[in-house]
PDB file of C-alpha atoms and ligand atoms in Angstrom:
ATOM      1  CA  MET A   1      70.853  42.980  -6.888  1.00 88.00           C
ATOM      2  CA  ILE A   2      67.697  46.231  -7.451  1.00 92.00           C
ATOM      3  CA  CYS A   3      65.271  46.907  -4.780  1.00 93.00           C
ATOM      4  CA  SER A   4      62.505  45.255  -6.075  1.00 93.00           C
ATOM      5  CA  GLU A   5      64.222  41.481  -6.315  1.00 93.00           C
ATOM      6  CA  CYS A   6      65.759  41.991  -2.672  1.00 92.00           C
ATOM      7  CA  ARG A   7      62.094  42.716  -1.004  1.00 91.00           C
ATOM      8  CA  THR A   8      60.989  39.658  -2.754  1.00 92.00           C
ATOM      9  CA  VAL A   9      64.079  37.188  -1.186  1.00 93.00           C
ATOM     10  CA  LEU A  10      63.810  39.399   2.306  1.00 92.00           C
ATOM     11  CA  PRO A  11      61.421  36.994   4.296  1.00 90.00           C
ATOM     12  CA  ALA A  12      62.976  34.058   3.143  1.00 92.00           C
ATOM     13  CA  PHE A  13      66.879  35.697   3.805  1.00 92.00           C
ATOM     14  CA  LEU A  14      65.361  36.206   7.519  1.00 89.00           C
ATOM     15  CA  ASP A  15      64.343  32.885   7.789  1.00 88.00           C
ATOM     16  CA  GLY A  16      68.120  31.819   6.217  1.00 89.00           C
ATOM     17  CA  GLU A  17      66.416  30.064   3.956  1.00 89.00           C
ATOM     18  CA  LEU A  18      68.254  31.566   0.552  1.00 90.00           C
ATOM     19  CA  ASP A  19      71.607  29.549  -1.241  1.00 89.00           C
ATOM     20  CA  VAL A  20      74.963  31.493   0.247  1.00 87.00           C
ATOM     21  CA  VAL A  21      75.006  32.946  -2.941  1.00 88.00           C
ATOM     22  CA  ARG A  22      72.106  34.623  -2.657  1.00 90.00           C
ATOM     23  CA  GLN A  23      72.801  35.075   0.902  1.00 92.00           C
ATOM     24  CA  VAL A  24      75.880  37.347   0.287  1.00 92.00           C
ATOM     25  CA  GLU A  25      73.903  39.721  -3.023  1.00 93.00           C
ATOM     26  CA  VAL A  26      71.380  40.262  -0.075  1.00 94.00           C
ATOM     27  CA  GLU A  27      73.526  41.341   2.543  1.00 94.00           C
ATOM     28  CA  ASP A  28      75.497  43.476  -0.055  1.00 94.00           C
ATOM     29  CA  HIS A  29      72.439  45.289  -0.991  1.00 95.00           C
ATOM     30  CA  LEU A  30      71.391  45.950   2.159  1.00 95.00           C
ATOM     31  CA  ARG A  31      74.793  47.107   3.179  1.00 94.00           C
ATOM     32  CA  THR A  32      74.077  50.025   0.268  1.00 94.00           C
ATOM     33  CA  CYS A  33      70.244  50.320   1.092  1.00 95.00           C
ATOM     34  CA  ASP A  34      68.808  52.849   3.366  1.00 94.00           C
ATOM     35  CA  ALA A  35      65.447  51.769   1.967  1.00 94.00           C
ATOM     36  CA  CYS A  36      66.029  48.309   1.740  1.00 94.00           C
ATOM     37  CA  SER A  37      67.379  47.676   5.357  1.00 95.00           C
ATOM     38  CA  ARG A  38      65.025  49.917   6.973  1.00 94.00           C
ATOM     39  CA  ILE A  39      62.204  47.120   5.871  1.00 93.00           C
ATOM     40  CA  HIS A  40      64.963  44.644   6.123  1.00 94.00           C
ATOM     41  CA  GLN A  41      65.233  45.609  10.139  1.00 93.00           C
ATOM     42  CA  ALA A  42      60.966  46.156   9.992  1.00 90.00           C
ATOM     43  CA  GLN A  43      60.645  42.913   9.892  1.00 89.00           C
ATOM     44  CA  LEU A  44      63.561  41.662  11.871  1.00 88.00           C
ATOM     45  CA  ALA A  45      61.459  44.354  14.555  1.00 87.00           C
ATOM     46  CA  LEU A  46      57.961  41.942  14.024  1.00 84.00           C
ATOM     47  CA  ARG A  47      60.102  38.515  13.886  1.00 82.00           C
ATOM     48  CA  SER A  48      60.992  39.334  17.868  1.00 81.00           C
ATOM     49  CA  THR A  49      58.514  40.736  18.915  1.00 78.00           C
ATOM     50  CA  LEU A  50      56.312  37.776  17.785  1.00 76.00           C
ATOM     51  CA  LYS A  51      58.570  35.774  19.104  1.00 73.00           C
ATOM     52  CA  SER A  52      58.520  37.174  22.356  1.00 69.00           C
ATOM     53  CA  GLY A  53      56.677  35.706  25.400  1.00 59.00           C
ATOM     54  CA  GLU A  54      53.886  38.578  25.663  1.00 61.00           C
ATOM     55  CA  LEU A  55      51.811  37.903  22.415  1.00 62.00           C
ATOM     56  CA  TYR A  56      51.635  34.849  23.958  1.00 60.00           C
ATOM     57  CA  PHE A  57      49.079  33.803  26.733  1.00 65.00           C
ATOM     58  CA  ARG A  58      48.027  30.279  27.759  1.00 71.00           C
ATOM     59  CA  ALA A  59      44.344  29.356  27.813  1.00 71.00           C
ATOM     60  CA  PRO A  60      43.518  28.203  31.571  1.00 73.00           C
ATOM     61  CA  VAL A  61      42.960  24.501  31.974  1.00 72.00           C
ATOM     62  CA  ASP A  62      39.270  25.658  32.250  1.00 80.00           C
ATOM     63  CA  LEU A  63      38.934  26.743  28.876  1.00 80.00           C
ATOM     64  CA  GLU A  64      40.643  24.107  27.285  1.00 77.00           C
ATOM     65  CA  ARG A  65      37.986  21.453  29.058  1.00 80.00           C
ATOM     66  CA  LYS A  66      34.952  23.728  28.812  1.00 82.00           C
ATOM     67  CA  ILE A  67      35.286  24.154  24.725  1.00 80.00           C
ATOM     68  CA  ARG A  68      36.322  20.545  24.608  1.00 81.00           C
ATOM     69  CA  MET A  69      33.055  19.441  26.328  1.00 82.00           C
ATOM     70  CA  ALA A  70      30.564  21.859  23.665  1.00 81.00           C
ATOM     71  CA  ALA A  71      32.637  20.619  21.095  1.00 77.00           C
ATOM     72  CA  GLN A  72      32.370  16.479  22.011  1.00 75.00           C
ATOM     73  CA  PRO A  73      28.630  16.374  21.519  1.00 65.00           C
ATOM     74  CA  ALA A  74      29.054  17.912  18.099  1.00 58.00           C
ATOM     75  CA  GLU A  75      32.065  16.039  17.125  1.00 54.00           C
ATOM     76  CA  ARG A  76      30.261  12.271  18.447  1.00 61.00           C
ATOM     77  CA  LYS A  77      27.524  13.420  15.695  1.00 55.00           C
ATOM     78  CA  SER A  78      29.835  14.159  12.978  1.00 57.00           C
ATOM     79  CA  MET A  79      31.609  10.643  13.816  1.00 59.00           C
ATOM     80  CA  LEU A  80      28.820   8.538  13.516  1.00 60.00           C
ATOM     81  CA  PRO A  81      28.211   6.833  10.472  1.00 60.00           C
ATOM     82  CA  ARG A  82      25.070   7.879   8.673  1.00 60.00           C
ATOM     83  CA  PRO A  83      22.202   5.584   8.025  1.00 62.00           C
ATOM     84  CA  ARG A  84      22.864   5.724   4.595  1.00 69.00           C
ATOM     85  CA  MET A  85      21.994   2.642   2.354  1.00 71.00           C
ATOM     86  CA  PRO A  86      23.494   2.157  -0.109  1.00 72.00           C
ATOM     87  CA  ALA A  87      21.631   2.739  -3.451  1.00 77.00           C
ATOM     88  CA  TRP A  88      21.138  -1.078  -4.381  1.00 77.00           C
ATOM     89  CA  ILE A  89      19.461  -1.866  -1.271  1.00 79.00           C
ATOM     90  CA  GLY A  90      16.750   0.989  -2.145  1.00 77.00           C
ATOM     91  CA  ALA A  91      16.380  -0.428  -5.406  1.00 80.00           C
ATOM     92  CA  SER A  92      16.008  -3.666  -4.322  1.00 82.00           C
ATOM     93  CA  LEU A  93      13.315  -2.819  -1.385  1.00 83.00           C
ATOM     94  CA  ALA A  94      11.342  -0.884  -4.132  1.00 81.00           C
ATOM     95  CA  ALA A  95      11.321  -3.829  -6.664  1.00 82.00           C
ATOM     96  CA  ALA A  96       9.967  -5.946  -3.090  1.00 82.00           C
ATOM     97  CA  ALA A  97       7.173  -3.412  -2.235  1.00 80.00           C
ATOM     98  CA  VAL A  98       6.427  -4.152  -6.146  1.00 79.00           C
ATOM     99  CA  VAL A  99       6.183  -7.556  -5.554  1.00 80.00           C
ATOM    100  CA  ALA A 100       4.443  -7.610  -2.717  1.00 76.00           C
ATOM    101  CA  LEU A 101       1.787  -5.488  -3.906  1.00 74.00           C
ATOM    102  CA  ALA A 102       1.375  -7.925  -6.869  1.00 75.00           C
ATOM    103  CA  ILE A 103       1.073 -10.862  -5.210  1.00 76.00           C
ATOM    104  CA  PHE A 104      -0.568 -10.104  -1.758  1.00 73.00           C
ATOM    105  CA  VAL A 105      -2.716  -7.245  -2.530  1.00 71.00           C
ATOM    106  CA  TRP A 106      -3.755  -6.356  -5.990  1.00 70.00           C
ATOM    107  CA  PRO A 107      -5.264 -10.054  -5.293  1.00 67.00           C
ATOM    108  CA  VAL A 108      -7.154  -8.812  -2.690  1.00 66.00           C
ATOM    109  CA  LEU A 109      -8.571  -5.574  -4.673  1.00 67.00           C
ATOM    110  CA  SER A 110      -9.596  -7.396  -7.589  1.00 69.00           C
ATOM    111  CA  ARG A 111     -11.204 -10.345  -5.952  1.00 70.00           C
ATOM    112  CA  PRO A 112     -14.879 -10.268  -6.881  1.00 76.00           C
ATOM    113  CA  SER A 113     -16.828  -9.253  -3.687  1.00 82.00           C
ATOM    114  CA  ARG A 114     -18.951 -11.700  -2.077  1.00 83.00           C
ATOM    115  CA  THR A 115     -21.921 -10.353  -3.287  1.00 86.00           C
ATOM    116  CA  GLU A 116     -20.707 -10.273  -7.193  1.00 90.00           C
ATOM    117  CA  ARG A 117     -19.419 -13.723  -6.786  1.00 91.00           C
ATOM    118  CA  ILE A 118     -23.542 -15.430  -5.194  1.00 94.00           C
ATOM    119  CA  ALA A 119     -24.473 -12.915  -8.405  1.00 95.00           C
ATOM    120  CA  GLN A 120     -21.685 -14.886 -10.414  1.00 95.00           C
ATOM    121  CA  ASP A 121     -23.177 -18.030  -8.732  1.00 96.00           C
ATOM    122  CA  VAL A 122     -26.396 -17.628  -9.367  1.00 97.00           C
ATOM    123  CA  VAL A 123     -26.206 -16.472 -13.021  1.00 97.00           C
ATOM    124  CA  SER A 124     -23.921 -19.885 -13.270  1.00 97.00           C
ATOM    125  CA  ALA A 125     -26.429 -22.253 -11.997  1.00 97.00           C
ATOM    126  CA  HIS A 126     -29.363 -20.823 -13.412  1.00 97.00           C
ATOM    127  CA  ILE A 127     -28.033 -21.700 -16.654  1.00 97.00           C
ATOM    128  CA  ARG A 128     -27.051 -25.300 -15.426  1.00 96.00           C
ATOM    129  CA  SER A 129     -29.958 -25.795 -14.228  1.00 97.00           C
ATOM    130  CA  LEU A 130     -31.562 -24.935 -18.067  1.00 96.00           C
ATOM    131  CA  MET A 131     -29.212 -27.815 -19.664  1.00 94.00           C
ATOM    132  CA  PRO A 132     -31.454 -30.963 -20.358  1.00 94.00           C
ATOM    133  CA  GLY A 133     -32.058 -32.930 -17.447  1.00 94.00           C
ATOM    134  CA  HIS A 134     -30.678 -30.625 -14.843  1.00 95.00           C
ATOM    135  CA  LEU A 135     -33.390 -28.672 -13.843  1.00 97.00           C
ATOM    136  CA  THR A 136     -35.020 -30.764 -10.743  1.00 97.00           C
ATOM    137  CA  ASP A 137     -34.222 -33.324  -8.901  1.00 97.00           C
ATOM    138  CA  VAL A 138     -37.862 -33.465  -7.479  1.00 97.00           C
ATOM    139  CA  PRO A 139     -40.335 -32.474 -10.124  1.00 97.00           C
ATOM    140  CA  SER A 140     -43.469 -31.680  -8.879  1.00 97.00           C
ATOM    141  CA  SER A 141     -45.664 -29.000  -8.434  1.00 97.00           C
ATOM    142  CA  GLU A 142     -46.755 -29.974  -5.227  1.00 96.00           C
ATOM    143  CA  HIS A 143     -45.369 -27.789  -2.361  1.00 94.00           C
ATOM    144  CA  HIS A 144     -45.946 -30.059   0.133  1.00 95.00           C
ATOM    145  CA  THR A 145     -43.818 -32.674  -1.864  1.00 97.00           C
ATOM    146  CA  VAL A 146     -40.736 -30.623  -2.499  1.00 97.00           C
ATOM    147  CA  LYS A 147     -40.387 -28.919   1.156  1.00 96.00           C
ATOM    148  CA  PRO A 148     -39.692 -32.818   2.739  1.00 97.00           C
ATOM    149  CA  TRP A 149     -37.855 -33.449  -0.089  1.00 97.00           C
ATOM    150  CA  PHE A 150     -34.789 -31.158   1.130  1.00 97.00           C
ATOM    151  CA  ALA A 151     -35.210 -32.480   4.488  1.00 96.00           C
ATOM    152  CA  GLY A 152     -31.864 -34.539   5.438  1.00 94.00           C
ATOM    153  CA  LYS A 153     -30.436 -33.037   2.363  1.00 95.00           C
ATOM    154  CA  LEU A 154     -29.481 -29.195   3.602  1.00 95.00           C
ATOM    155  CA  ASP A 155     -28.815 -28.405   7.041  1.00 93.00           C
ATOM    156  CA  PHE A 156     -31.882 -25.999   6.994  1.00 94.00           C
ATOM    157  CA  SER A 157     -35.319 -26.055   5.426  1.00 95.00           C
ATOM    158  CA  PRO A 158     -36.313 -23.679   2.973  1.00 96.00           C
ATOM    159  CA  PRO A 159     -40.146 -22.131   2.839  1.00 95.00           C
ATOM    160  CA  VAL A 160     -41.517 -23.509  -0.171  1.00 96.00           C
ATOM    161  CA  ALA A 161     -44.805 -21.138  -1.332  1.00 95.00           C
ATOM    162  CA  ASP A 162     -47.562 -21.686  -3.339  1.00 96.00           C
ATOM    163  CA  LEU A 163     -48.126 -19.775  -5.801  1.00 97.00           C
ATOM    164  CA  SER A 164     -50.184 -21.196  -8.790  1.00 96.00           C
ATOM    165  CA  ALA A 165     -53.018 -18.903  -8.167  1.00 96.00           C
ATOM    166  CA  GLU A 166     -50.804 -16.008  -9.059  1.00 96.00           C
ATOM    167  CA  GLY A 167     -49.628 -17.713 -12.015  1.00 97.00           C
ATOM    168  CA  PHE A 168     -46.354 -18.882 -11.018  1.00 98.00           C
ATOM    169  CA  GLN A 169     -46.411 -22.630 -11.261  1.00 98.00           C
ATOM    170  CA  LEU A 170     -44.178 -24.610  -9.203  1.00 98.00           C
ATOM    171  CA  VAL A 171     -41.486 -27.019 -11.186  1.00 98.00           C
ATOM    172  CA  GLY A 172     -40.021 -29.125  -8.683  1.00 98.00           C
ATOM    173  CA  GLY A 173     -36.804 -28.746  -6.218  1.00 98.00           C
ATOM    174  CA  ARG A 174     -32.831 -29.511  -6.428  1.00 97.00           C
ATOM    175  CA  LEU A 175     -29.609 -28.947  -4.878  1.00 97.00           C
ATOM    176  CA  ASP A 176     -27.371 -27.113  -6.568  1.00 97.00           C
ATOM    177  CA  TYR A 177     -24.395 -24.858  -4.680  1.00 96.00           C
ATOM    178  CA  ALA A 178     -24.301 -21.269  -4.341  1.00 95.00           C
ATOM    179  CA  ALA A 179     -22.312 -18.541  -1.952  1.00 91.00           C
ATOM    180  CA  ASP A 180     -19.807 -21.126  -1.147  1.00 90.00           C
ATOM    181  CA  ARG A 181     -22.397 -23.644   0.060  1.00 95.00           C
ATOM    182  CA  PRO A 182     -25.274 -25.954  -0.360  1.00 96.00           C
ATOM    183  CA  VAL A 183     -28.217 -24.167  -1.490  1.00 97.00           C
ATOM    184  CA  ALA A 184     -32.130 -25.529  -2.023  1.00 98.00           C
ATOM    185  CA  ALA A 185     -33.183 -24.212  -5.398  1.00 98.00           C
ATOM    186  CA  LEU A 186     -37.002 -24.093  -6.093  1.00 98.00           C
ATOM    187  CA  VAL A 187     -38.085 -24.159 -10.332  1.00 98.00           C
ATOM    188  CA  TYR A 188     -40.997 -22.122 -10.977  1.00 98.00           C
ATOM    189  CA  ARG A 189     -43.214 -21.121 -14.270  1.00 98.00           C
ATOM    190  CA  LYS A 190     -44.404 -18.465 -15.466  1.00 97.00           C
ATOM    191  CA  GLY A 191     -45.242 -19.583 -18.846  1.00 96.00           C
ATOM    192  CA  GLU A 192     -42.388 -20.487 -21.325  1.00 95.00           C
ATOM    193  CA  HIS A 193     -40.217 -19.022 -18.823  1.00 97.00           C
ATOM    194  CA  LEU A 194     -38.550 -20.603 -15.634  1.00 98.00           C
ATOM    195  CA  ILE A 195     -37.233 -19.230 -12.597  1.00 98.00           C
ATOM    196  CA  ASN A 196     -34.980 -20.192 -10.493  1.00 98.00           C
ATOM    197  CA  LEU A 197     -35.359 -19.443  -6.432  1.00 98.00           C
ATOM    198  CA  PHE A 198     -32.016 -20.089  -4.604  1.00 98.00           C
ATOM    199  CA  VAL A 199     -32.725 -20.042  -0.615  1.00 97.00           C
ATOM    200  CA  TRP A 200     -29.623 -20.609   1.954  1.00 96.00           C
ATOM    201  CA  PRO A 201     -29.071 -19.946   5.385  1.00 95.00           C
ATOM    202  CA  SER A 202     -28.007 -15.754   5.508  1.00 91.00           C
ATOM    203  CA  ALA A 203     -24.976 -15.292   7.432  1.00 83.00           C
ATOM    204  CA  SER A 204     -26.199 -11.337   8.519  1.00 80.00           C
ATOM    205  CA  LYS A 205     -29.212 -10.557  10.929  1.00 78.00           C
ATOM    206  CA  ARG A 206     -30.453  -8.032   9.175  1.00 79.00           C
ATOM    207  CA  GLN A 207     -33.133  -8.080   6.846  1.00 79.00           C
ATOM    208  CA  SER A 208     -31.381  -6.582   3.663  1.00 79.00           C
ATOM    209  CA  PRO A 209     -33.822  -4.648   0.945  1.00 81.00           C
ATOM    210  CA  GLU A 210     -34.529  -6.153  -2.432  1.00 88.00           C
ATOM    211  CA  ALA A 211     -31.002  -5.566  -5.004  1.00 92.00           C
ATOM    212  CA  ALA A 212     -31.685  -6.211  -8.317  1.00 94.00           C
ATOM    213  CA  ASP A 213     -28.853  -6.797 -10.945  1.00 94.00           C
ATOM    214  CA  ALA A 214     -29.175  -8.149 -14.665  1.00 95.00           C
ATOM    215  CA  ARG A 215     -26.685 -10.424 -16.159  1.00 94.00           C
ATOM    216  CA  GLN A 216     -26.831 -12.693 -19.176  1.00 95.00           C
ATOM    217  CA  GLY A 217     -29.500 -11.720 -20.324  1.00 96.00           C
ATOM    218  CA  TYR A 218     -31.387 -12.935 -17.465  1.00 97.00           C
ATOM    219  CA  ASN A 219     -32.852 -10.534 -14.444  1.00 97.00           C
ATOM    220  CA  LEU A 220     -31.498 -10.512 -11.059  1.00 97.00           C
ATOM    221  CA  LEU A 221     -33.491 -10.448  -7.436  1.00 97.00           C
ATOM    222  CA  PHE A 222     -31.991 -10.569  -3.597  1.00 95.00           C
ATOM    223  CA  TRP A 223     -33.031 -10.066  -0.590  1.00 94.00           C
ATOM    224  CA  THR A 224     -32.837 -11.406   2.991  1.00 93.00           C
ATOM    225  CA  ARG A 225     -35.558 -12.229   4.542  1.00 90.00           C
ATOM    226  CA  GLY A 226     -36.407 -14.386   7.751  1.00 85.00           C
ATOM    227  CA  GLN A 227     -32.469 -15.705   8.790  1.00 88.00           C
ATOM    228  CA  ALA A 228     -32.473 -16.795   5.104  1.00 93.00           C
ATOM    229  CA  ASP A 229     -31.172 -15.730   1.245  1.00 95.00           C
ATOM    230  CA  PHE A 230     -32.910 -15.497  -1.100  1.00 96.00           C
ATOM    231  CA  SER A 231     -32.035 -15.128  -5.039  1.00 97.00           C
ATOM    232  CA  ALA A 232     -34.438 -15.325  -7.776  1.00 98.00           C
ATOM    233  CA  ILE A 233     -33.465 -15.469 -11.265  1.00 98.00           C
ATOM    234  CA  SER A 234     -35.340 -15.285 -14.833  1.00 98.00           C
ATOM    235  CA  ASP A 235     -35.351 -14.169 -18.101  1.00 97.00           C
ATOM    236  CA  LEU A 236     -38.889 -12.910 -17.482  1.00 97.00           C
ATOM    237  CA  ASN A 237     -39.115  -8.990 -17.237  1.00 97.00           C
ATOM    238  CA  ALA A 238     -37.813  -6.496 -14.472  1.00 96.00           C
ATOM    239  CA  ALA A 239     -41.896  -6.296 -13.574  1.00 97.00           C
ATOM    240  CA  GLU A 240     -42.934 -10.136 -13.376  1.00 97.00           C
ATOM    241  CA  LEU A 241     -39.758 -11.383 -11.418  1.00 98.00           C
ATOM    242  CA  LYS A 242     -40.318  -8.415  -8.833  1.00 97.00           C
ATOM    243  CA  GLN A 243     -43.985  -9.368  -8.886  1.00 97.00           C
ATOM    244  CA  PHE A 244     -42.983 -13.154  -8.059  1.00 98.00           C
ATOM    245  CA  ALA A 245     -40.181 -11.725  -5.010  1.00 97.00           C
ATOM    246  CA  ASP A 246     -42.805  -9.848  -3.299  1.00 96.00           C
ATOM    247  CA  LEU A 247     -45.525 -12.852  -3.578  1.00 97.00           C
ATOM    248  CA  VAL A 248     -42.153 -15.442  -2.435  1.00 96.00           C
ATOM    249  CA  ARG A 249     -41.914 -12.471   0.768  1.00 94.00           C
ATOM    250  CA  ALA A 250     -45.537 -12.295   1.523  1.00 93.00           C
ATOM    251  CA  ARG A 251     -45.872 -16.411   1.846  1.00 90.00           C
ATOM    252  CA  THR A 252     -42.146 -16.588   3.671  1.00 84.00           C
TER     253      THR A 252
HETATM  254 ZN1   ZN B   1      66.949  48.846  -2.274  1.00 65.19          ZN
END
């Protein structure tokens, strides 16, 4: 056995882990080699020193308790199951949110505003009234005839202005439906142009300024006055329709 070989197996020799043949070879080498024998003696001394009680200190019971207490919160924390949701639940929640958005939120967002719906109602009612036989329920140029006709048919009494002196002839009145309720429709004529003036009780107590709109070739005006909402619509030009609205406001 050569020295390098001996020093490689020395630790195993010290621990008695070599087979008998190898052990004898090492013992023979140590007897004839001073250098390896010194290393062997040093390792033996180190092992016996480590095994002696002088390098061991028993931790005080109190220290052990303190360390365990200090470590407990971290241990508990690390032992708690993490509130981590499976990926499929996350994906399902995201999908559910999209569906909820589509079902509940989008219809609300895309729903026309009340003002928009009223404007649509007014245009529809005006066009319907222009169909044969739909213009008036009470054909009369007399506001003294038209105004009483609504009594008992509506839960309010619409003001009916006589604007004949200003060139707006009363044609008559009828019941119609707009703004989610029955409304009074007063029909006026200026030359060849018909005007529908819709009147219904206002949901708002405020007097709102005039609002103008134009749809499907018709001019529209909206205003609130004296606890009633008014909407005028006609194929009259905007200036003449505004003149009509100003006259109605002045007389109501
Ligand atoms: Zn040697």
